[in-house]
Amino acid sequence: MTLSNRSQIGYVRKLETMGMVDGPGIRTIVFLSGCPLRCLFCHNPDMFKTDPKDATTVEELIAKLKRYKPYYGETGGVTFCGGEPLNQPEFLYEAMKACHEEGINTVLDTSGFGRLNTFEKILGQTDLILYDIKGVEDDFYRKMTGVPKKVTDAFLETAQRLDVKMWIRVVVVPGIHDSIEYMDQLANMIAPLKNIERIELLPYHTMGVNKYDALGLTYPLEGVPAMNKEECMKLQEYLKDQIRALRRA
């Protein structure tokens, strides 16, 4: 088997250590900069573009990650997120492959938007996907993200074919995603999928507003309040009930 190319250069904005929500166990979160999506509810506009100052090699990254390996135990590891990590497919692939060579578990936190011809090899190095659903219908998806849904549909099809484990995540913005109709659409999309280990509805928050101000950007959801956490939990239970009902039918 060919070893990873550890001289591959990528753009890493930061590392977050001791993460416990972005995948199982204790994890190091690797934030790859750059994202082609422009989600209305994005809270990291500072990650839209890559910066030459973020440049690093796989070898340099792995050297840092190995320091935390004793904390990972049986269930932890490394989670690659962004930005959109699929926006740097060569670096992502080589970094994930190098993680596996070092015995480190890999998680991919993604919208599923990237180059179609890179999905299979990247998913071959992925132990778990945190899959962000931005919308169900194409027009709605494009309105939310600025990009077509067909690309992420292809990613999902590849993940299903390769039988990669998956956690589903959905940000819920009040007045946009918090309807029973939208929950029913999600249920119809998720119910046929296999290898789904977890489904999480994430309440929209406004903590990214100041970042837009600092960058001189207009915040797309100006005036929209944070999602009520209790209401979000109720929607999550409804969604899970609907999925169970569809799978029994």
PDB file of C-alpha atoms in Angstrom:
ATOM      1  CA  MET A   1       0.000   0.000   0.000  1.00  0.00           C
ATOM      2  CA  THR A   2       1.284   3.471  -0.886  1.00  0.00           C
ATOM      3  CA  LEU A   3       2.134   5.628   2.123  1.00  0.00           C
ATOM      4  CA  SER A   4       0.678   9.091   2.583  1.00  0.00           C
ATOM      5  CA  ASN A   5       2.362  12.079   0.964  1.00  0.00           C
ATOM      6  CA  ARG A   6       3.338  13.999   4.062  1.00  0.00           C
ATOM      7  CA  SER A   7       4.838  16.872   2.081  1.00  0.00           C
ATOM      8  CA  GLN A   8       1.366  17.822   0.770  1.00  0.00           C
ATOM      9  CA  ILE A   9       0.588  21.435   1.658  1.00  0.00           C
ATOM     10  CA  GLY A  10      -2.773  22.562   3.011  1.00  0.00           C
ATOM     11  CA  TYR A  11      -4.300  25.475   4.881  1.00  0.00           C
ATOM     12  CA  VAL A  12      -5.179  24.935   8.534  1.00  0.00           C
ATOM     13  CA  ARG A  13      -6.619  27.914  10.399  1.00  0.00           C
ATOM     14  CA  LYS A  14      -6.441  26.413  13.882  1.00  0.00           C
ATOM     15  CA  LEU A  15      -6.547  23.297  16.054  1.00  0.00           C
ATOM     16  CA  GLU A  16      -8.965  22.828  18.918  1.00  0.00           C
ATOM     17  CA  THR A  17      -7.864  20.271  21.494  1.00  0.00           C
ATOM     18  CA  MET A  18      -9.964  18.190  23.869  1.00  0.00           C
ATOM     19  CA  GLY A  19     -13.116  18.547  21.757  1.00  0.00           C
ATOM     20  CA  MET A  20     -16.010  16.379  22.935  1.00  0.00           C
ATOM     21  CA  VAL A  21     -18.955  17.244  20.662  1.00  0.00           C
ATOM     22  CA  ASP A  22     -17.629  16.804  17.108  1.00  0.00           C
ATOM     23  CA  GLY A  23     -17.517  13.028  17.050  1.00  0.00           C
ATOM     24  CA  PRO A  24     -17.047  10.287  19.654  1.00  0.00           C
ATOM     25  CA  GLY A  25     -14.594  10.490  22.536  1.00  0.00           C
ATOM     26  CA  ILE A  26     -11.948  13.157  23.060  1.00  0.00           C
ATOM     27  CA  ARG A  27     -10.872  14.708  19.776  1.00  0.00           C
ATOM     28  CA  THR A  28      -8.598  17.263  18.176  1.00  0.00           C
ATOM     29  CA  ILE A  29     -10.549  19.443  15.748  1.00  0.00           C
ATOM     30  CA  VAL A  30      -8.640  20.527  12.625  1.00  0.00           C
ATOM     31  CA  PHE A  31     -10.153  23.625  11.010  1.00  0.00           C
ATOM     32  CA  LEU A  32      -9.318  23.733   7.289  1.00  0.00           C
ATOM     33  CA  SER A  33      -9.841  27.208   5.859  1.00  0.00           C
ATOM     34  CA  GLY A  34     -11.766  27.929   2.671  1.00  0.00           C
ATOM     35  CA  CYS A  35     -15.410  27.294   1.797  1.00  0.00           C
ATOM     36  CA  PRO A  36     -17.344  27.639  -1.495  1.00  0.00           C
ATOM     37  CA  LEU A  37     -20.712  27.778   0.302  1.00  0.00           C
ATOM     38  CA  ARG A  38     -22.251  30.981   1.611  1.00  0.00           C
ATOM     39  CA  CYS A  39     -24.745  29.630   4.112  1.00  0.00           C
ATOM     40  CA  LEU A  40     -27.142  32.249   5.448  1.00  0.00           C
ATOM     41  CA  PHE A  41     -26.575  30.986   8.987  1.00  0.00           C
ATOM     42  CA  CYS A  42     -22.781  30.571   8.821  1.00  0.00           C
ATOM     43  CA  HIS A  43     -21.082  31.692  12.046  1.00  0.00           C
ATOM     44  CA  ASN A  44     -17.511  31.497  10.679  1.00  0.00           C
ATOM     45  CA  PRO A  45     -17.250  34.008   7.790  1.00  0.00           C
ATOM     46  CA  ASP A  46     -13.566  34.372   8.628  1.00  0.00           C
ATOM     47  CA  MET A  47     -13.149  30.849   7.231  1.00  0.00           C
ATOM     48  CA  PHE A  48     -14.509  31.635   3.751  1.00  0.00           C
ATOM     49  CA  LYS A  49     -11.048  32.115   2.235  1.00  0.00           C
ATOM     50  CA  THR A  50      -7.691  30.420   2.659  1.00  0.00           C
ATOM     51  CA  ASP A  51      -4.802  32.510   3.925  1.00  0.00           C
ATOM     52  CA  PRO A  52      -1.133  31.916   3.018  1.00  0.00           C
ATOM     53  CA  LYS A  53      -0.381  32.243   6.739  1.00  0.00           C
ATOM     54  CA  ASP A  54      -2.408  29.047   7.305  1.00  0.00           C
ATOM     55  CA  ALA A  55      -0.089  26.937   5.116  1.00  0.00           C
ATOM     56  CA  THR A  56       1.243  23.725   6.647  1.00  0.00           C
ATOM     57  CA  THR A  57       2.323  20.272   5.516  1.00  0.00           C
ATOM     58  CA  VAL A  58       0.736  16.976   6.453  1.00  0.00           C
ATOM     59  CA  GLU A  59       3.965  16.092   8.273  1.00  0.00           C
ATOM     60  CA  GLU A  60       3.766  19.241  10.407  1.00  0.00           C
ATOM     61  CA  LEU A  61       0.098  18.641  11.180  1.00  0.00           C
ATOM     62  CA  ILE A  62       0.597  14.979  12.114  1.00  0.00           C
ATOM     63  CA  ALA A  63       3.477  15.895  14.433  1.00  0.00           C
ATOM     64  CA  LYS A  64       1.067  18.130  16.372  1.00  0.00           C
ATOM     65  CA  LEU A  65      -1.765  15.592  16.375  1.00  0.00           C
ATOM     66  CA  LYS A  66       0.458  12.796  17.688  1.00  0.00           C
ATOM     67  CA  ARG A  67       1.064  14.806  20.865  1.00  0.00           C
ATOM     68  CA  TYR A  68      -2.580  14.336  21.808  1.00  0.00           C
ATOM     69  CA  LYS A  69      -2.875  10.670  20.871  1.00  0.00           C
ATOM     70  CA  PRO A  70      -2.647   9.458  24.510  1.00  0.00           C
ATOM     71  CA  TYR A  71      -5.902  11.331  25.226  1.00  0.00           C
ATOM     72  CA  TYR A  72      -7.882   9.730  22.400  1.00  0.00           C
ATOM     73  CA  GLY A  73      -8.241   6.309  24.010  1.00  0.00           C
ATOM     74  CA  GLU A  74     -10.430   3.727  22.276  1.00  0.00           C
ATOM     75  CA  THR A  75     -13.034   6.133  20.877  1.00  0.00           C
ATOM     76  CA  GLY A  76     -11.398   9.525  20.263  1.00  0.00           C
ATOM     77  CA  GLY A  77      -9.298  10.861  17.414  1.00  0.00           C
ATOM     78  CA  VAL A  78      -9.227  13.728  14.928  1.00  0.00           C
ATOM     79  CA  THR A  79     -12.138  15.598  13.343  1.00  0.00           C
ATOM     80  CA  PHE A  80     -11.560  17.565  10.133  1.00  0.00           C
ATOM     81  CA  CYS A  81     -13.918  20.508   9.683  1.00  0.00           C
ATOM     82  CA  GLY A  82     -13.867  23.956   8.136  1.00  0.00           C
ATOM     83  CA  GLY A  83     -14.732  26.019   6.333  1.00  0.00           C
ATOM     84  CA  GLU A  84     -15.516  23.061   4.139  1.00  0.00           C
ATOM     85  CA  PRO A  85     -12.762  20.426   4.417  1.00  0.00           C
ATOM     86  CA  LEU A  86     -13.665  18.933   1.020  1.00  0.00           C
ATOM     87  CA  ASN A  87     -12.476  22.250  -0.449  1.00  0.00           C
ATOM     88  CA  GLN A  88      -8.906  20.958   0.104  1.00  0.00           C
ATOM     89  CA  PRO A  89      -9.316  17.379  -1.146  1.00  0.00           C
ATOM     90  CA  GLU A  90      -5.659  16.465  -1.691  1.00  0.00           C
ATOM     91  CA  PHE A  91      -4.527  17.711   1.709  1.00  0.00           C
ATOM     92  CA  LEU A  92      -7.566  16.231   3.451  1.00  0.00           C
ATOM     93  CA  TYR A  93      -6.981  12.816   1.892  1.00  0.00           C
ATOM     94  CA  GLU A  94      -3.268  12.727   2.715  1.00  0.00           C
ATOM     95  CA  ALA A  95      -3.850  13.983   6.264  1.00  0.00           C
ATOM     96  CA  MET A  96      -6.555  11.385   6.923  1.00  0.00           C
ATOM     97  CA  LYS A  97      -4.392   8.653   5.447  1.00  0.00           C
ATOM     98  CA  ALA A  98      -1.486   9.735   7.651  1.00  0.00           C
ATOM     99  CA  CYS A  99      -3.797   9.652  10.688  1.00  0.00           C
ATOM    100  CA  HIS A 100      -4.685   6.043   9.922  1.00  0.00           C
ATOM    101  CA  GLU A 101      -1.004   5.185   9.521  1.00  0.00           C
ATOM    102  CA  GLU A 102      -0.542   6.499  13.065  1.00  0.00           C
ATOM    103  CA  GLY A 103      -3.550   4.568  14.380  1.00  0.00           C
ATOM    104  CA  ILE A 104      -5.714   7.683  14.778  1.00  0.00           C
ATOM    105  CA  ASN A 105      -9.476   7.612  14.144  1.00  0.00           C
ATOM    106  CA  THR A 106     -10.817  10.125  11.585  1.00  0.00           C
ATOM    107  CA  VAL A 107     -14.090  12.059  11.444  1.00  0.00           C
ATOM    108  CA  LEU A 108     -15.171  14.308   8.559  1.00  0.00           C
ATOM    109  CA  ASP A 109     -17.484  17.226   9.422  1.00  0.00           C
ATOM    110  CA  THR A 110     -18.893  18.316   6.059  1.00  0.00           C
ATOM    111  CA  SER A 111     -21.740  19.638   3.958  1.00  0.00           C
ATOM    112  CA  GLY A 112     -20.744  17.139   1.273  1.00  0.00           C
ATOM    113  CA  PHE A 113     -19.833  19.839  -1.254  1.00  0.00           C
ATOM    114  CA  GLY A 114     -16.600  19.239  -3.166  1.00  0.00           C
ATOM    115  CA  ARG A 115     -15.092  17.745  -6.324  1.00  0.00           C
ATOM    116  CA  LEU A 116     -17.026  14.651  -7.357  1.00  0.00           C
ATOM    117  CA  ASN A 117     -13.949  12.673  -8.380  1.00  0.00           C
ATOM    118  CA  THR A 118     -12.405  13.016  -4.896  1.00  0.00           C
ATOM    119  CA  PHE A 119     -15.271  11.701  -2.774  1.00  0.00           C
ATOM    120  CA  GLU A 120     -14.505   7.995  -2.991  1.00  0.00           C
ATOM    121  CA  LYS A 121     -10.854   8.153  -1.958  1.00  0.00           C
ATOM    122  CA  ILE A 122     -11.532  10.612   0.881  1.00  0.00           C
ATOM    123  CA  LEU A 123     -14.410   8.540   2.238  1.00  0.00           C
ATOM    124  CA  GLY A 124     -12.153   5.498   2.072  1.00  0.00           C
ATOM    125  CA  GLN A 125     -10.093   7.188   4.807  1.00  0.00           C
ATOM    126  CA  THR A 126     -13.113   8.363   6.836  1.00  0.00           C
ATOM    127  CA  ASP A 127     -14.293   6.463   9.920  1.00  0.00           C
ATOM    128  CA  LEU A 128     -17.348   8.650  10.565  1.00  0.00           C
ATOM    129  CA  ILE A 129     -19.116  11.491   8.756  1.00  0.00           C
ATOM    130  CA  LEU A 130     -20.793  14.390  10.531  1.00  0.00           C
ATOM    131  CA  TYR A 131     -23.156  15.252   7.687  1.00  0.00           C
ATOM    132  CA  ASP A 132     -24.631  18.751   7.647  1.00  0.00           C
ATOM    133  CA  ILE A 133     -28.010  18.858   5.917  1.00  0.00           C
ATOM    134  CA  LYS A 134     -28.553  22.410   4.648  1.00  0.00           C
ATOM    135  CA  GLY A 135     -31.842  21.745   2.870  1.00  0.00           C
ATOM    136  CA  VAL A 136     -33.937  19.017   1.262  1.00  0.00           C
ATOM    137  CA  GLU A 137     -35.393  20.612  -1.879  1.00  0.00           C
ATOM    138  CA  ASP A 138     -32.926  21.962  -4.458  1.00  0.00           C
ATOM    139  CA  ASP A 139     -34.318  25.510  -4.642  1.00  0.00           C
ATOM    140  CA  PHE A 140     -34.352  25.822  -0.865  1.00  0.00           C
ATOM    141  CA  TYR A 141     -30.828  24.365  -0.620  1.00  0.00           C
ATOM    142  CA  ARG A 142     -29.506  26.854  -3.173  1.00  0.00           C
ATOM    143  CA  LYS A 143     -31.179  29.721  -1.311  1.00  0.00           C
ATOM    144  CA  MET A 144     -29.562  28.610   1.955  1.00  0.00           C
ATOM    145  CA  THR A 145     -26.057  27.980   0.563  1.00  0.00           C
ATOM    146  CA  GLY A 146     -25.605  29.615  -2.842  1.00  0.00           C
ATOM    147  CA  VAL A 147     -24.667  26.267  -4.442  1.00  0.00           C
ATOM    148  CA  PRO A 148     -26.651  23.413  -6.100  1.00  0.00           C
ATOM    149  CA  LYS A 149     -27.734  20.389  -4.073  1.00  0.00           C
ATOM    150  CA  LYS A 150     -26.775  17.795  -6.701  1.00  0.00           C
ATOM    151  CA  VAL A 151     -23.139  17.778  -5.548  1.00  0.00           C
ATOM    152  CA  THR A 152     -23.950  16.906  -1.946  1.00  0.00           C
ATOM    153  CA  ASP A 153     -26.465  14.338  -3.214  1.00  0.00           C
ATOM    154  CA  ALA A 154     -23.576  12.636  -5.029  1.00  0.00           C
ATOM    155  CA  PHE A 155     -21.483  12.752  -1.854  1.00  0.00           C
ATOM    156  CA  LEU A 156     -24.288  11.134   0.118  1.00  0.00           C
ATOM    157  CA  GLU A 157     -24.721   8.420  -2.519  1.00  0.00           C
ATOM    158  CA  THR A 158     -20.987   7.642  -2.353  1.00  0.00           C
ATOM    159  CA  ALA A 159     -21.042   7.519   1.444  1.00  0.00           C
ATOM    160  CA  GLN A 160     -23.990   5.118   1.354  1.00  0.00           C
ATOM    161  CA  ARG A 161     -22.329   2.892  -1.241  1.00  0.00           C
ATOM    162  CA  LEU A 162     -19.143   2.716   0.838  1.00  0.00           C
ATOM    163  CA  ASP A 163     -21.185   2.111   4.006  1.00  0.00           C
ATOM    164  CA  VAL A 164     -19.500   4.885   6.005  1.00  0.00           C
ATOM    165  CA  LYS A 165     -21.023   5.529   9.431  1.00  0.00           C
ATOM    166  CA  MET A 166     -22.795   8.853   9.762  1.00  0.00           C
ATOM    167  CA  TRP A 167     -24.176  11.363  12.233  1.00  0.00           C
ATOM    168  CA  ILE A 168     -26.800  13.688  10.777  1.00  0.00           C
ATOM    169  CA  ARG A 169     -26.726  17.345  11.845  1.00  0.00           C
ATOM    170  CA  VAL A 170     -29.227  20.060  10.968  1.00  0.00           C
ATOM    171  CA  VAL A 171     -29.049  23.708  12.046  1.00  0.00           C
ATOM    172  CA  VAL A 172     -32.543  24.978  12.877  1.00  0.00           C
ATOM    173  CA  VAL A 173     -33.165  28.682  12.210  1.00  0.00           C
ATOM    174  CA  PRO A 174     -36.463  30.045  13.579  1.00  0.00           C
ATOM    175  CA  GLY A 175     -38.878  30.966  10.826  1.00  0.00           C
ATOM    176  CA  ILE A 176     -36.892  28.959   8.252  1.00  0.00           C
ATOM    177  CA  HIS A 177     -36.337  25.384   9.448  1.00  0.00           C
ATOM    178  CA  ASP A 178     -38.633  25.065  12.464  1.00  0.00           C
ATOM    179  CA  SER A 179     -41.818  23.909  10.729  1.00  0.00           C
ATOM    180  CA  ILE A 180     -43.424  20.476  10.895  1.00  0.00           C
ATOM    181  CA  GLU A 181     -43.437  20.477   7.089  1.00  0.00           C
ATOM    182  CA  TYR A 182     -39.643  20.788   7.016  1.00  0.00           C
ATOM    183  CA  MET A 183     -39.257  18.072   9.653  1.00  0.00           C
ATOM    184  CA  ASP A 184     -41.386  15.790   7.468  1.00  0.00           C
ATOM    185  CA  GLN A 185     -39.156  16.554   4.468  1.00  0.00           C
ATOM    186  CA  LEU A 186     -36.094  15.687   6.544  1.00  0.00           C
ATOM    187  CA  ALA A 187     -37.698  12.459   7.740  1.00  0.00           C
ATOM    188  CA  ASN A 188     -38.418  11.369   4.165  1.00  0.00           C
ATOM    189  CA  MET A 189     -34.809  12.110   3.209  1.00  0.00           C
ATOM    190  CA  ILE A 190     -33.179  10.420   6.218  1.00  0.00           C
ATOM    191  CA  ALA A 191     -35.393   7.347   6.691  1.00  0.00           C
ATOM    192  CA  PRO A 192     -33.989   5.346   3.710  1.00  0.00           C
ATOM    193  CA  LEU A 193     -30.372   6.006   4.719  1.00  0.00           C
ATOM    194  CA  LYS A 194     -28.310   3.272   6.365  1.00  0.00           C
ATOM    195  CA  ASN A 195     -25.578   3.466   8.969  1.00  0.00           C
ATOM    196  CA  ILE A 196     -27.074   6.543  10.666  1.00  0.00           C
ATOM    197  CA  GLU A 197     -25.835   6.442  14.253  1.00  0.00           C
ATOM    198  CA  ARG A 198     -27.156   9.775  15.492  1.00  0.00           C
ATOM    199  CA  ILE A 199     -29.468  12.621  14.465  1.00  0.00           C
ATOM    200  CA  GLU A 200     -28.962  16.072  15.988  1.00  0.00           C
ATOM    201  CA  LEU A 201     -30.887  19.285  15.474  1.00  0.00           C
ATOM    202  CA  LEU A 202     -28.618  22.199  16.377  1.00  0.00           C
ATOM    203  CA  PRO A 203     -30.310  25.427  17.535  1.00  0.00           C
ATOM    204  CA  TYR A 204     -29.246  28.457  15.507  1.00  0.00           C
ATOM    205  CA  HIS A 205     -27.262  31.036  17.495  1.00  0.00           C
ATOM    206  CA  THR A 206     -26.106  34.585  16.790  1.00  0.00           C
ATOM    207  CA  MET A 207     -22.533  34.311  18.074  1.00  0.00           C
ATOM    208  CA  GLY A 208     -21.112  34.908  14.591  1.00  0.00           C
ATOM    209  CA  VAL A 209     -22.645  38.365  14.106  1.00  0.00           C
ATOM    210  CA  ASN A 210     -19.602  40.230  15.444  1.00  0.00           C
ATOM    211  CA  LYS A 211     -17.344  38.392  12.993  1.00  0.00           C
ATOM    212  CA  TYR A 212     -19.349  39.782  10.060  1.00  0.00           C
ATOM    213  CA  ASP A 213     -19.083  43.281  11.516  1.00  0.00           C
ATOM    214  CA  ALA A 214     -15.318  42.916  11.945  1.00  0.00           C
ATOM    215  CA  LEU A 215     -14.951  41.817   8.309  1.00  0.00           C
ATOM    216  CA  GLY A 216     -17.193  44.595   6.996  1.00  0.00           C
ATOM    217  CA  LEU A 217     -19.789  42.074   5.793  1.00  0.00           C
ATOM    218  CA  THR A 218     -23.565  42.262   6.004  1.00  0.00           C
ATOM    219  CA  TYR A 219     -25.031  39.577   8.234  1.00  0.00           C
ATOM    220  CA  PRO A 220     -27.594  37.666   6.115  1.00  0.00           C
ATOM    221  CA  LEU A 221     -29.963  36.905   9.014  1.00  0.00           C
ATOM    222  CA  GLU A 222     -29.883  40.296  10.700  1.00  0.00           C
ATOM    223  CA  GLY A 223     -32.648  40.480  13.308  1.00  0.00           C
ATOM    224  CA  VAL A 224     -33.357  36.735  13.404  1.00  0.00           C
ATOM    225  CA  PRO A 225     -33.298  35.582  17.049  1.00  0.00           C
ATOM    226  CA  ALA A 226     -31.489  32.518  18.354  1.00  0.00           C
ATOM    227  CA  MET A 227     -33.488  29.284  18.219  1.00  0.00           C
ATOM    228  CA  ASN A 228     -35.140  28.245  21.478  1.00  0.00           C
ATOM    229  CA  LYS A 229     -33.290  25.126  22.680  1.00  0.00           C
ATOM    230  CA  GLU A 230     -36.372  23.463  24.177  1.00  0.00           C
ATOM    231  CA  GLU A 231     -38.350  23.946  20.968  1.00  0.00           C
ATOM    232  CA  CYS A 232     -35.427  22.532  19.018  1.00  0.00           C
ATOM    233  CA  MET A 233     -35.410  19.424  21.228  1.00  0.00           C
ATOM    234  CA  LYS A 234     -39.145  18.948  20.639  1.00  0.00           C
ATOM    235  CA  LEU A 235     -38.592  19.131  16.877  1.00  0.00           C
ATOM    236  CA  GLN A 236     -35.748  16.632  17.170  1.00  0.00           C
ATOM    237  CA  GLU A 237     -37.985  14.126  18.961  1.00  0.00           C
ATOM    238  CA  TYR A 238     -40.723  14.655  16.372  1.00  0.00           C
ATOM    239  CA  LEU A 239     -38.218  14.075  13.559  1.00  0.00           C
ATOM    240  CA  LYS A 240     -36.921  10.865  15.138  1.00  0.00           C
ATOM    241  CA  ASP A 241     -40.483   9.608  15.671  1.00  0.00           C
ATOM    242  CA  GLN A 242     -41.319  10.268  12.012  1.00  0.00           C
ATOM    243  CA  ILE A 243     -38.190   8.451  10.833  1.00  0.00           C
ATOM    244  CA  ARG A 244     -39.014   5.444  12.999  1.00  0.00           C
ATOM    245  CA  ALA A 245     -42.568   5.393  11.638  1.00  0.00           C
ATOM    246  CA  LEU A 246     -41.352   5.546   8.028  1.00  0.00           C
ATOM    247  CA  ARG A 247     -38.887   2.716   8.628  1.00  0.00           C
ATOM    248  CA  ARG A 248     -41.601   0.535  10.128  1.00  0.00           C
ATOM    249  CA  ALA A 249     -43.985   1.157   7.226  1.00  0.00           C
TER     250      ALA A 249
END
